[in-house]
Amino acid sequence: MRKVAVIGVGCSKVGELWDKALKDLSTESSLRALDNAGMSKIDSIYVGNALALTLLNQGNIGTTVADSLGFRGTPAISVEASDASGGLAFHEAVKSVAAGWSDTVLVTGVEKMSDASPAQVAKALMSSEDQEYTAFTGVTVGGLHGLILRLYLTRFKVKHEDIAFFAVNAHKNAVNNPSAQFRNPLTVDDVLNSLLVADPLRLLESSSVADGAASVILCPLEKAKKFTDTPIEVLASTVATDSLNFVEHEDLLTFESTRISAQKAYAEGKISPPDIDLVETNDSSTIMGVIALEDLGFVEKGKGASLVKEGDIAIDGKLPTNTMGGSKGRGHPIGATGVYQLVEIVKQLRAEAGKNQVANAQIGLAHCVGGMGSYSVVNILRRS
Amino acid sequence: MRKVAVIGVGCSKVGELWDKALKDLSTESSLRALDNAGMSKIDSIYVGNALALTLLNQGNIGTTVADSLGFRGTPAISVEASDASGGLAFHEAVKSVAAGWSDTVLVTGVEKMSDASPAQVAKALMSSEDQEYTAFTGVTVGGLHGLILRLYLTRFKVKHEDIAFFAVNAHKNAVNNPSAQFRNPLTVDDVLNSLLVADPLRLLESSSVADGAASVILCPLEKAKKFTDTPIEVLASTVATDSLNFVEHEDLLTFESTRISAQKAYAEGKISPPDIDLVETNDSSTIMGVIALEDLGFVEKGKGASLVKEGDIAIDGKLPTNTMGGSKGRGHPIGATGVYQLVEIVKQLRAEAGKNQVANAQIGLAHCVGGMGSYSVVNILRRS
């Protein structure tokens, strides 16, 4: 298998973009990535999208993205794994280049959520859980996050304010990200005094409805220098599943799919957690981010909150996390998020992250989660 | 890249299966394929599904299939390309084995349509067309098929009864397929006197609502003999797109995506149309099947109807087509159809097709189409 590199990145702004359709967003970010790679043609396209079928009744997403970009004829493969769709699209694209099946691949994650009503979005988000069991109870994704937050606070005797800092860190980083949805700083008090979503989960520790698209261009590492002075190597790319029903997880506060995919990724990349210079992970709510850092192996179970509280996840901390704002600050256009994470890591590894630059960043890990941890994709990138 | 072989196949019955959920169907067919390969474990799973998000609000389909099969943890990748989803899942799985990323892969196409109302299904089927243009006019898929049927009959001065024979052939073959939805023979008169769907298209030349799942197991060709005496080699696997809007096709009666993917497949397999011993193609309506045979290169444009009329597509004809009943007779559970086609070709190439056996079948071509030809997947298999 060939080694693979990222040679171009681009994205649209994240937000409630009333004047832009799904096709406008995917085209905008794809063209920016092509431009960034100095390229006008590609062999094939991978698309990550989670909700176009439910919210827009738009299927055939591969064709939708290829055609609006002006690439009729080009193979375009659309994958779905709820919030992890973007990371999965990248994973499949990496395989295609590694296999020698494609030489230049565009990966675009795209989501258009703001055209639907809040009730439609709430129902659509629950599509990641079992419709015959968890969803049937009427619980929402916010409700499930509230449930594990309460369990975490109780079992590990952690204060809510420690975890709330995850959102404060995210907003702080989003201030300097021109593509971010929320560029206002937050305090822990702001978070803890915001509206209740599902007791004890608060509004300002949960990601919001968002539209957006992000894209990267891949090619074999050996050819990457033709396109860029700073190719970013794909060191590992892994996927794992768990039970679809959240309540069937062996432990509600451990996401097995994350543990499996992370361990496989470290083995594949011949590295271990201390080698990672920065992390982009799912913080669709604060508690999801905390659990992720534990299951990725950065800290033992139950200690994630201390990592957050002590500032280790800040840009100048030991484990800079969600350096461009994460799902909370940059925004969480579901199926696009996994590709946004990769765009942001590439910018860090190229030392193009501006005021949010992590000093001497060499290796970055992107982690996205589908459902309540029932799906996980880990991608690890290294400055080549 | 490694050569890839099919070493196991299985499927559920096709029909309105009121007592079976999507998970029951995917599990049933997956277990049958594993059993057929004499295998109890696989490295990864590929899933083709088109409508679970719209009709059942079920996303995270990879996890859904892996978990219900008892394979928690295993990577499971779900792809979508409307009616071509099953063929696309196979395509991605082939890449994964060819690349050396996986050694044993399960591919399952699954669809559960009968729980939804006819109006919901009609809307869901239109998800393959542009929601901002074609779908916005209110036309249905049946309406579009009626439109191209009329255009074809007019432009090429063809009699409707010639094309109607496509459905007669399909039902004749379905009689001997125990998994088929419709096992009753039809006459051309039956077809032409059935209810109008969209003038001139008739009910009995259109596929129906169906549930079903089909599965195949892949491994590297060099290891295939460990599992089976008759490994079936994957000779070519290709994908192409066209404009999402049907009305923007350069010619309404030519499906460019089919032409491109077929030509690439013949080049990849180093063969030409006369080398093909049997074809499985999309006949969601008779006219789609006729156009497909033309664009696949078996007969020149406008001459497909004569091929059909003269009996060349019969099991003992020059180009046996849809030998187990096709979308019309076997049934068309949208996202599963592409995998059913492959299961049926494998049975033919293994000489296990019973009364419908094509004599001395060595090479078979499976072709599935997304939307009105805006997506096409061609897979070619050869008895090894």
PDB file of N, CA and C in Angstrom, chain A residues 271-329:
ATOM      1  N   ILE A 271       2.776   4.822  17.095  1.00  0.00           N
ATOM      2  CA  ILE A 271       2.946   5.915  18.050  1.00  0.00           C
ATOM      3  C   ILE A 271       2.105   5.614  19.285  1.00  0.00           C
ATOM      4  N   SER A 272       2.212   6.480  20.288  1.00  0.00           N
ATOM      5  CA  SER A 272       1.364   6.338  21.473  1.00  0.00           C
ATOM      6  C   SER A 272       0.830   7.719  21.846  1.00  0.00           C
ATOM      7  N   PRO A 273      -0.167   7.798  22.709  1.00  0.00           N
ATOM      8  CA  PRO A 273      -0.806   9.090  23.002  1.00  0.00           C
ATOM      9  C   PRO A 273       0.164  10.236  23.293  1.00  0.00           C
ATOM     10  N   PRO A 274       1.271  10.020  24.038  1.00  0.00           N
ATOM     11  CA  PRO A 274       2.152  11.166  24.312  1.00  0.00           C
ATOM     12  C   PRO A 274       2.781  11.776  23.052  1.00  0.00           C
ATOM     13  N   ASP A 275       2.762  11.037  21.940  1.00  0.00           N
ATOM     14  CA  ASP A 275       3.335  11.573  20.701  1.00  0.00           C
ATOM     15  C   ASP A 275       2.418  12.594  20.025  1.00  0.00           C
ATOM     16  N   ILE A 276       1.179  12.651  20.460  1.00  0.00           N
ATOM     17  CA  ILE A 276       0.192  13.518  19.796  1.00  0.00           C
ATOM     18  C   ILE A 276       0.350  14.965  20.276  1.00  0.00           C
ATOM     19  N   ASP A 277       0.466  15.895  19.326  1.00  0.00           N
ATOM     20  CA  ASP A 277       0.647  17.305  19.692  1.00  0.00           C
ATOM     21  C   ASP A 277      -0.664  18.063  19.817  1.00  0.00           C
ATOM     22  N   LEU A 278      -1.684  17.630  19.106  1.00  0.00           N
ATOM     23  CA  LEU A 278      -2.990  18.270  19.254  1.00  0.00           C
ATOM     24  C   LEU A 278      -4.100  17.312  18.855  1.00  0.00           C
ATOM     25  N   VAL A 279      -5.285  17.563  19.410  1.00  0.00           N
ATOM     26  CA  VAL A 279      -6.428  16.672  19.203  1.00  0.00           C
ATOM     27  C   VAL A 279      -7.638  17.483  18.766  1.00  0.00           C
ATOM     28  N   GLU A 280      -8.335  16.963  17.753  1.00  0.00           N
ATOM     29  CA  GLU A 280      -9.672  17.485  17.443  1.00  0.00           C
ATOM     30  C   GLU A 280     -10.642  16.358  17.757  1.00  0.00           C
ATOM     31  N   THR A 281     -11.588  16.615  18.644  1.00  0.00           N
ATOM     32  CA  THR A 281     -12.529  15.563  19.000  1.00  0.00           C
ATOM     33  C   THR A 281     -13.952  16.096  19.063  1.00  0.00           C
ATOM     34  N   ASN A 282     -14.890  15.163  19.151  1.00  0.00           N
ATOM     35  CA  ASN A 282     -16.307  15.504  19.191  1.00  0.00           C
ATOM     36  C   ASN A 282     -16.670  16.114  20.535  1.00  0.00           C
ATOM     37  N   ASP A 283     -17.118  17.365  20.521  1.00  0.00           N
ATOM     38  CA  ASP A 283     -17.676  17.940  21.738  1.00  0.00           C
ATOM     39  C   ASP A 283     -19.065  18.492  21.412  1.00  0.00           C
ATOM     40  N   SER A 284     -19.907  17.596  20.832  1.00  0.00           N
ATOM     41  CA  SER A 284     -21.282  18.012  20.570  1.00  0.00           C
ATOM     42  C   SER A 284     -21.932  18.411  21.890  1.00  0.00           C
ATOM     43  N   SER A 285     -21.407  17.862  22.993  1.00  0.00           N
ATOM     44  CA  SER A 285     -21.618  18.485  24.307  1.00  0.00           C
ATOM     45  C   SER A 285     -20.325  18.292  25.091  1.00  0.00           C
ATOM     46  N   THR A 286     -20.141  19.095  26.135  1.00  0.00           N
ATOM     47  CA  THR A 286     -18.895  19.043  26.916  1.00  0.00           C
ATOM     48  C   THR A 286     -18.561  17.624  27.368  1.00  0.00           C
ATOM     49  N   ILE A 287     -19.555  16.899  27.857  1.00  0.00           N
ATOM     50  CA  ILE A 287     -19.293  15.574  28.418  1.00  0.00           C
ATOM     51  C   ILE A 287     -18.790  14.601  27.356  1.00  0.00           C
ATOM     52  N   MET A 288     -19.258  14.767  26.117  1.00  0.00           N
ATOM     53  CA  MET A 288     -18.771  13.903  25.029  1.00  0.00           C
ATOM     54  C   MET A 288     -17.270  14.128  24.816  1.00  0.00           C
ATOM     55  N   GLY A 289     -16.827  15.385  24.921  1.00  0.00           N
ATOM     56  CA  GLY A 289     -15.408  15.695  24.758  1.00  0.00           C
ATOM     57  C   GLY A 289     -14.569  15.078  25.864  1.00  0.00           C
ATOM     58  N   VAL A 290     -15.075  15.165  27.083  1.00  0.00           N
ATOM     59  CA  VAL A 290     -14.339  14.624  28.238  1.00  0.00           C
ATOM     60  C   VAL A 290     -14.189  13.106  28.112  1.00  0.00           C
ATOM     61  N   ILE A 291     -15.278  12.442  27.800  1.00  0.00           N
ATOM     62  CA  ILE A 291     -15.232  10.977  27.644  1.00  0.00           C
ATOM     63  C   ILE A 291     -14.295  10.590  26.498  1.00  0.00           C
ATOM     64  N   ALA A 292     -14.319  11.367  25.420  1.00  0.00           N
ATOM     65  CA  ALA A 292     -13.458  11.070  24.273  1.00  0.00           C
ATOM     66  C   ALA A 292     -11.987  11.115  24.679  1.00  0.00           C
ATOM     67  N   LEU A 293     -11.583  12.148  25.406  1.00  0.00           N
ATOM     68  CA  LEU A 293     -10.165  12.258  25.785  1.00  0.00           C
ATOM     69  C   LEU A 293      -9.734  11.068  26.643  1.00  0.00           C
ATOM     70  N   GLU A 294     -10.652  10.557  27.438  1.00  0.00           N
ATOM     71  CA  GLU A 294     -10.342   9.368  28.243  1.00  0.00           C
ATOM     72  C   GLU A 294     -10.207   8.135  27.347  1.00  0.00           C
ATOM     73  N   ASP A 295     -11.198   7.923  26.492  1.00  0.00           N
ATOM     74  CA  ASP A 295     -11.195   6.699  25.689  1.00  0.00           C
ATOM     75  C   ASP A 295     -10.127   6.710  24.594  1.00  0.00           C
ATOM     76  N   LEU A 296      -9.654   7.910  24.242  1.00  0.00           N
ATOM     77  CA  LEU A 296      -8.540   7.992  23.288  1.00  0.00           C
ATOM     78  C   LEU A 296      -7.216   7.658  23.974  1.00  0.00           C
ATOM     79  N   GLY A 297      -7.253   7.539  25.291  1.00  0.00           N
ATOM     80  CA  GLY A 297      -6.051   7.103  26.020  1.00  0.00           C
ATOM     81  C   GLY A 297      -5.184   8.230  26.552  1.00  0.00           C
ATOM     82  N   PHE A 298      -5.701   9.466  26.562  1.00  0.00           N
ATOM     83  CA  PHE A 298      -4.875  10.582  27.035  1.00  0.00           C
ATOM     84  C   PHE A 298      -4.889  10.716  28.554  1.00  0.00           C
ATOM     85  N   VAL A 299      -5.887  10.127  29.177  1.00  0.00           N
ATOM     86  CA  VAL A 299      -6.015  10.247  30.618  1.00  0.00           C
ATOM     87  C   VAL A 299      -6.904   9.090  31.070  1.00  0.00           C
ATOM     88  N   GLU A 300      -6.715   8.636  32.340  1.00  0.00           N
ATOM     89  CA  GLU A 300      -7.507   7.462  32.725  1.00  0.00           C
ATOM     90  C   GLU A 300      -8.967   7.833  32.957  1.00  0.00           C
ATOM     91  N   LYS A 301      -9.810   6.805  32.894  1.00  0.00           N
ATOM     92  CA  LYS A 301     -11.267   6.974  33.037  1.00  0.00           C
ATOM     93  C   LYS A 301     -11.600   7.711  34.336  1.00  0.00           C
ATOM     94  N   GLY A 302     -12.386   8.748  34.206  1.00  0.00           N
ATOM     95  CA  GLY A 302     -12.802   9.508  35.389  1.00  0.00           C
ATOM     96  C   GLY A 302     -11.919  10.715  35.665  1.00  0.00           C
ATOM     97  N   LYS A 303     -10.789  10.808  34.928  1.00  0.00           N
ATOM     98  CA  LYS A 303      -9.850  11.909  35.167  1.00  0.00           C
ATOM     99  C   LYS A 303      -9.898  12.961  34.063  1.00  0.00           C
ATOM    100  N   GLY A 304     -10.786  12.781  33.099  1.00  0.00           N
ATOM    101  CA  GLY A 304     -10.869  13.725  31.986  1.00  0.00           C
ATOM    102  C   GLY A 304     -11.182  15.142  32.446  1.00  0.00           C
ATOM    103  N   ALA A 305     -12.014  15.241  33.456  1.00  0.00           N
ATOM    104  CA  ALA A 305     -12.410  16.559  33.935  1.00  0.00           C
ATOM    105  C   ALA A 305     -11.219  17.330  34.493  1.00  0.00           C
ATOM    106  N   SER A 306     -10.312  16.639  35.187  1.00  0.00           N
ATOM    107  CA  SER A 306      -9.147  17.355  35.736  1.00  0.00           C
ATOM    108  C   SER A 306      -8.274  17.886  34.604  1.00  0.00           C
ATOM    109  N   LEU A 307      -8.133  17.062  33.555  1.00  0.00           N
ATOM    110  CA  LEU A 307      -7.348  17.499  32.384  1.00  0.00           C
ATOM    111  C   LEU A 307      -7.919  18.804  31.843  1.00  0.00           C
ATOM    112  N   VAL A 308      -9.228  18.856  31.773  1.00  0.00           N
ATOM    113  CA  VAL A 308      -9.909  20.032  31.238  1.00  0.00           C
ATOM    114  C   VAL A 308      -9.738  21.203  32.200  1.00  0.00           C
ATOM    115  N   LYS A 309     -10.019  20.961  33.448  1.00  0.00           N
ATOM    116  CA  LYS A 309     -10.004  22.009  34.471  1.00  0.00           C
ATOM    117  C   LYS A 309      -8.632  22.649  34.614  1.00  0.00           C
ATOM    118  N   GLU A 310      -7.604  21.831  34.506  1.00  0.00           N
ATOM    119  CA  GLU A 310      -6.256  22.359  34.740  1.00  0.00           C
ATOM    120  C   GLU A 310      -5.671  23.084  33.531  1.00  0.00           C
ATOM    121  N   GLY A 311      -6.480  23.238  32.497  1.00  0.00           N
ATOM    122  CA  GLY A 311      -6.014  24.023  31.356  1.00  0.00           C
ATOM    123  C   GLY A 311      -5.115  23.248  30.410  1.00  0.00           C
ATOM    124  N   ASP A 312      -5.015  21.933  30.604  1.00  0.00           N
ATOM    125  CA  ASP A 312      -4.149  21.152  29.731  1.00  0.00           C
ATOM    126  C   ASP A 312      -4.644  21.139  28.288  1.00  0.00           C
ATOM    127  N   ILE A 313      -5.938  21.409  28.091  1.00  0.00           N
ATOM    128  CA  ILE A 313      -6.466  21.359  26.722  1.00  0.00           C
ATOM    129  C   ILE A 313      -6.364  22.711  26.003  1.00  0.00           C
ATOM    130  N   ALA A 314      -5.806  23.717  26.687  1.00  0.00           N
ATOM    131  CA  ALA A 314      -5.629  25.030  26.038  1.00  0.00           C
ATOM    132  C   ALA A 314      -4.528  24.947  24.976  1.00  0.00           C
ATOM    133  N   ILE A 315      -4.487  25.943  24.126  1.00  0.00           N
ATOM    134  CA  ILE A 315      -3.507  25.935  23.022  1.00  0.00           C
ATOM    135  C   ILE A 315      -2.076  25.812  23.535  1.00  0.00           C
ATOM    136  N   ASP A 316      -1.774  26.416  24.680  1.00  0.00           N
ATOM    137  CA  ASP A 316      -0.424  26.301  25.229  1.00  0.00           C
ATOM    138  C   ASP A 316      -0.348  25.229  26.322  1.00  0.00           C
ATOM    139  N   GLY A 317      -1.366  24.376  26.393  1.00  0.00           N
ATOM    140  CA  GLY A 317      -1.371  23.318  27.414  1.00  0.00           C
ATOM    141  C   GLY A 317      -0.669  22.065  26.928  1.00  0.00           C
ATOM    142  N   LYS A 318      -0.777  21.004  27.745  1.00  0.00           N
ATOM    143  CA  LYS A 318      -0.091  19.758  27.406  1.00  0.00           C
ATOM    144  C   LYS A 318      -0.756  19.035  26.234  1.00  0.00           C
ATOM    145  N   LEU A 319      -2.067  19.200  26.112  1.00  0.00           N
ATOM    146  CA  LEU A 319      -2.810  18.499  25.058  1.00  0.00           C
ATOM    147  C   LEU A 319      -3.816  19.467  24.402  1.00  0.00           C
ATOM    148  N   PRO A 320      -3.310  20.350  23.541  1.00  0.00           N
ATOM    149  CA  PRO A 320      -4.208  21.327  22.901  1.00  0.00           C
ATOM    150  C   PRO A 320      -5.361  20.599  22.193  1.00  0.00           C
ATOM    151  N   THR A 321      -6.586  20.976  22.546  1.00  0.00           N
ATOM    152  CA  THR A 321      -7.763  20.248  22.072  1.00  0.00           C
ATOM    153  C   THR A 321      -8.763  21.209  21.419  1.00  0.00           C
ATOM    154  N   ASN A 322      -9.270  20.802  20.268  1.00  0.00           N
ATOM    155  CA  ASN A 322     -10.246  21.609  19.538  1.00  0.00           C
ATOM    156  C   ASN A 322      -9.746  23.046  19.380  1.00  0.00           C
ATOM    157  N   THR A 323      -8.592  23.130  18.749  1.00  0.00           N
ATOM    158  CA  THR A 323      -7.854  24.398  18.715  1.00  0.00           C
ATOM    159  C   THR A 323      -8.510  25.464  17.849  1.00  0.00           C
ATOM    160  N   MET A 324      -9.474  25.090  17.022  1.00  0.00           N
ATOM    161  CA  MET A 324     -10.162  26.094  16.210  1.00  0.00           C
ATOM    162  C   MET A 324     -11.615  26.260  16.656  1.00  0.00           C
ATOM    163  N   GLY A 325     -11.955  25.657  17.791  1.00  0.00           N
ATOM    164  CA  GLY A 325     -13.288  25.883  18.358  1.00  0.00           C
ATOM    165  C   GLY A 325     -14.144  24.643  18.556  1.00  0.00           C
ATOM    166  N   GLY A 326     -13.749  23.530  17.919  1.00  0.00           N
ATOM    167  CA  GLY A 326     -14.501  22.279  18.107  1.00  0.00           C
ATOM    168  C   GLY A 326     -15.958  22.397  17.685  1.00  0.00           C
ATOM    169  N   SER A 327     -16.715  21.357  17.968  1.00  0.00           N
ATOM    170  CA  SER A 327     -18.135  21.343  17.574  1.00  0.00           C
ATOM    171  C   SER A 327     -18.891  22.472  18.252  1.00  0.00           C
ATOM    172  N   LYS A 328     -18.498  22.820  19.471  1.00  0.00           N
ATOM    173  CA  LYS A 328     -19.205  23.864  20.196  1.00  0.00           C
ATOM    174  C   LYS A 328     -18.939  25.250  19.622  1.00  0.00           C
ATOM    175  N   GLY A 329     -17.682  25.575  19.325  1.00  0.00           N
ATOM    176  CA  GLY A 329     -17.323  26.932  18.917  1.00  0.00           C
ATOM    177  C   GLY A 329     -17.288  27.121  17.404  1.00  0.00           C
TER     178      GLY A 329
END
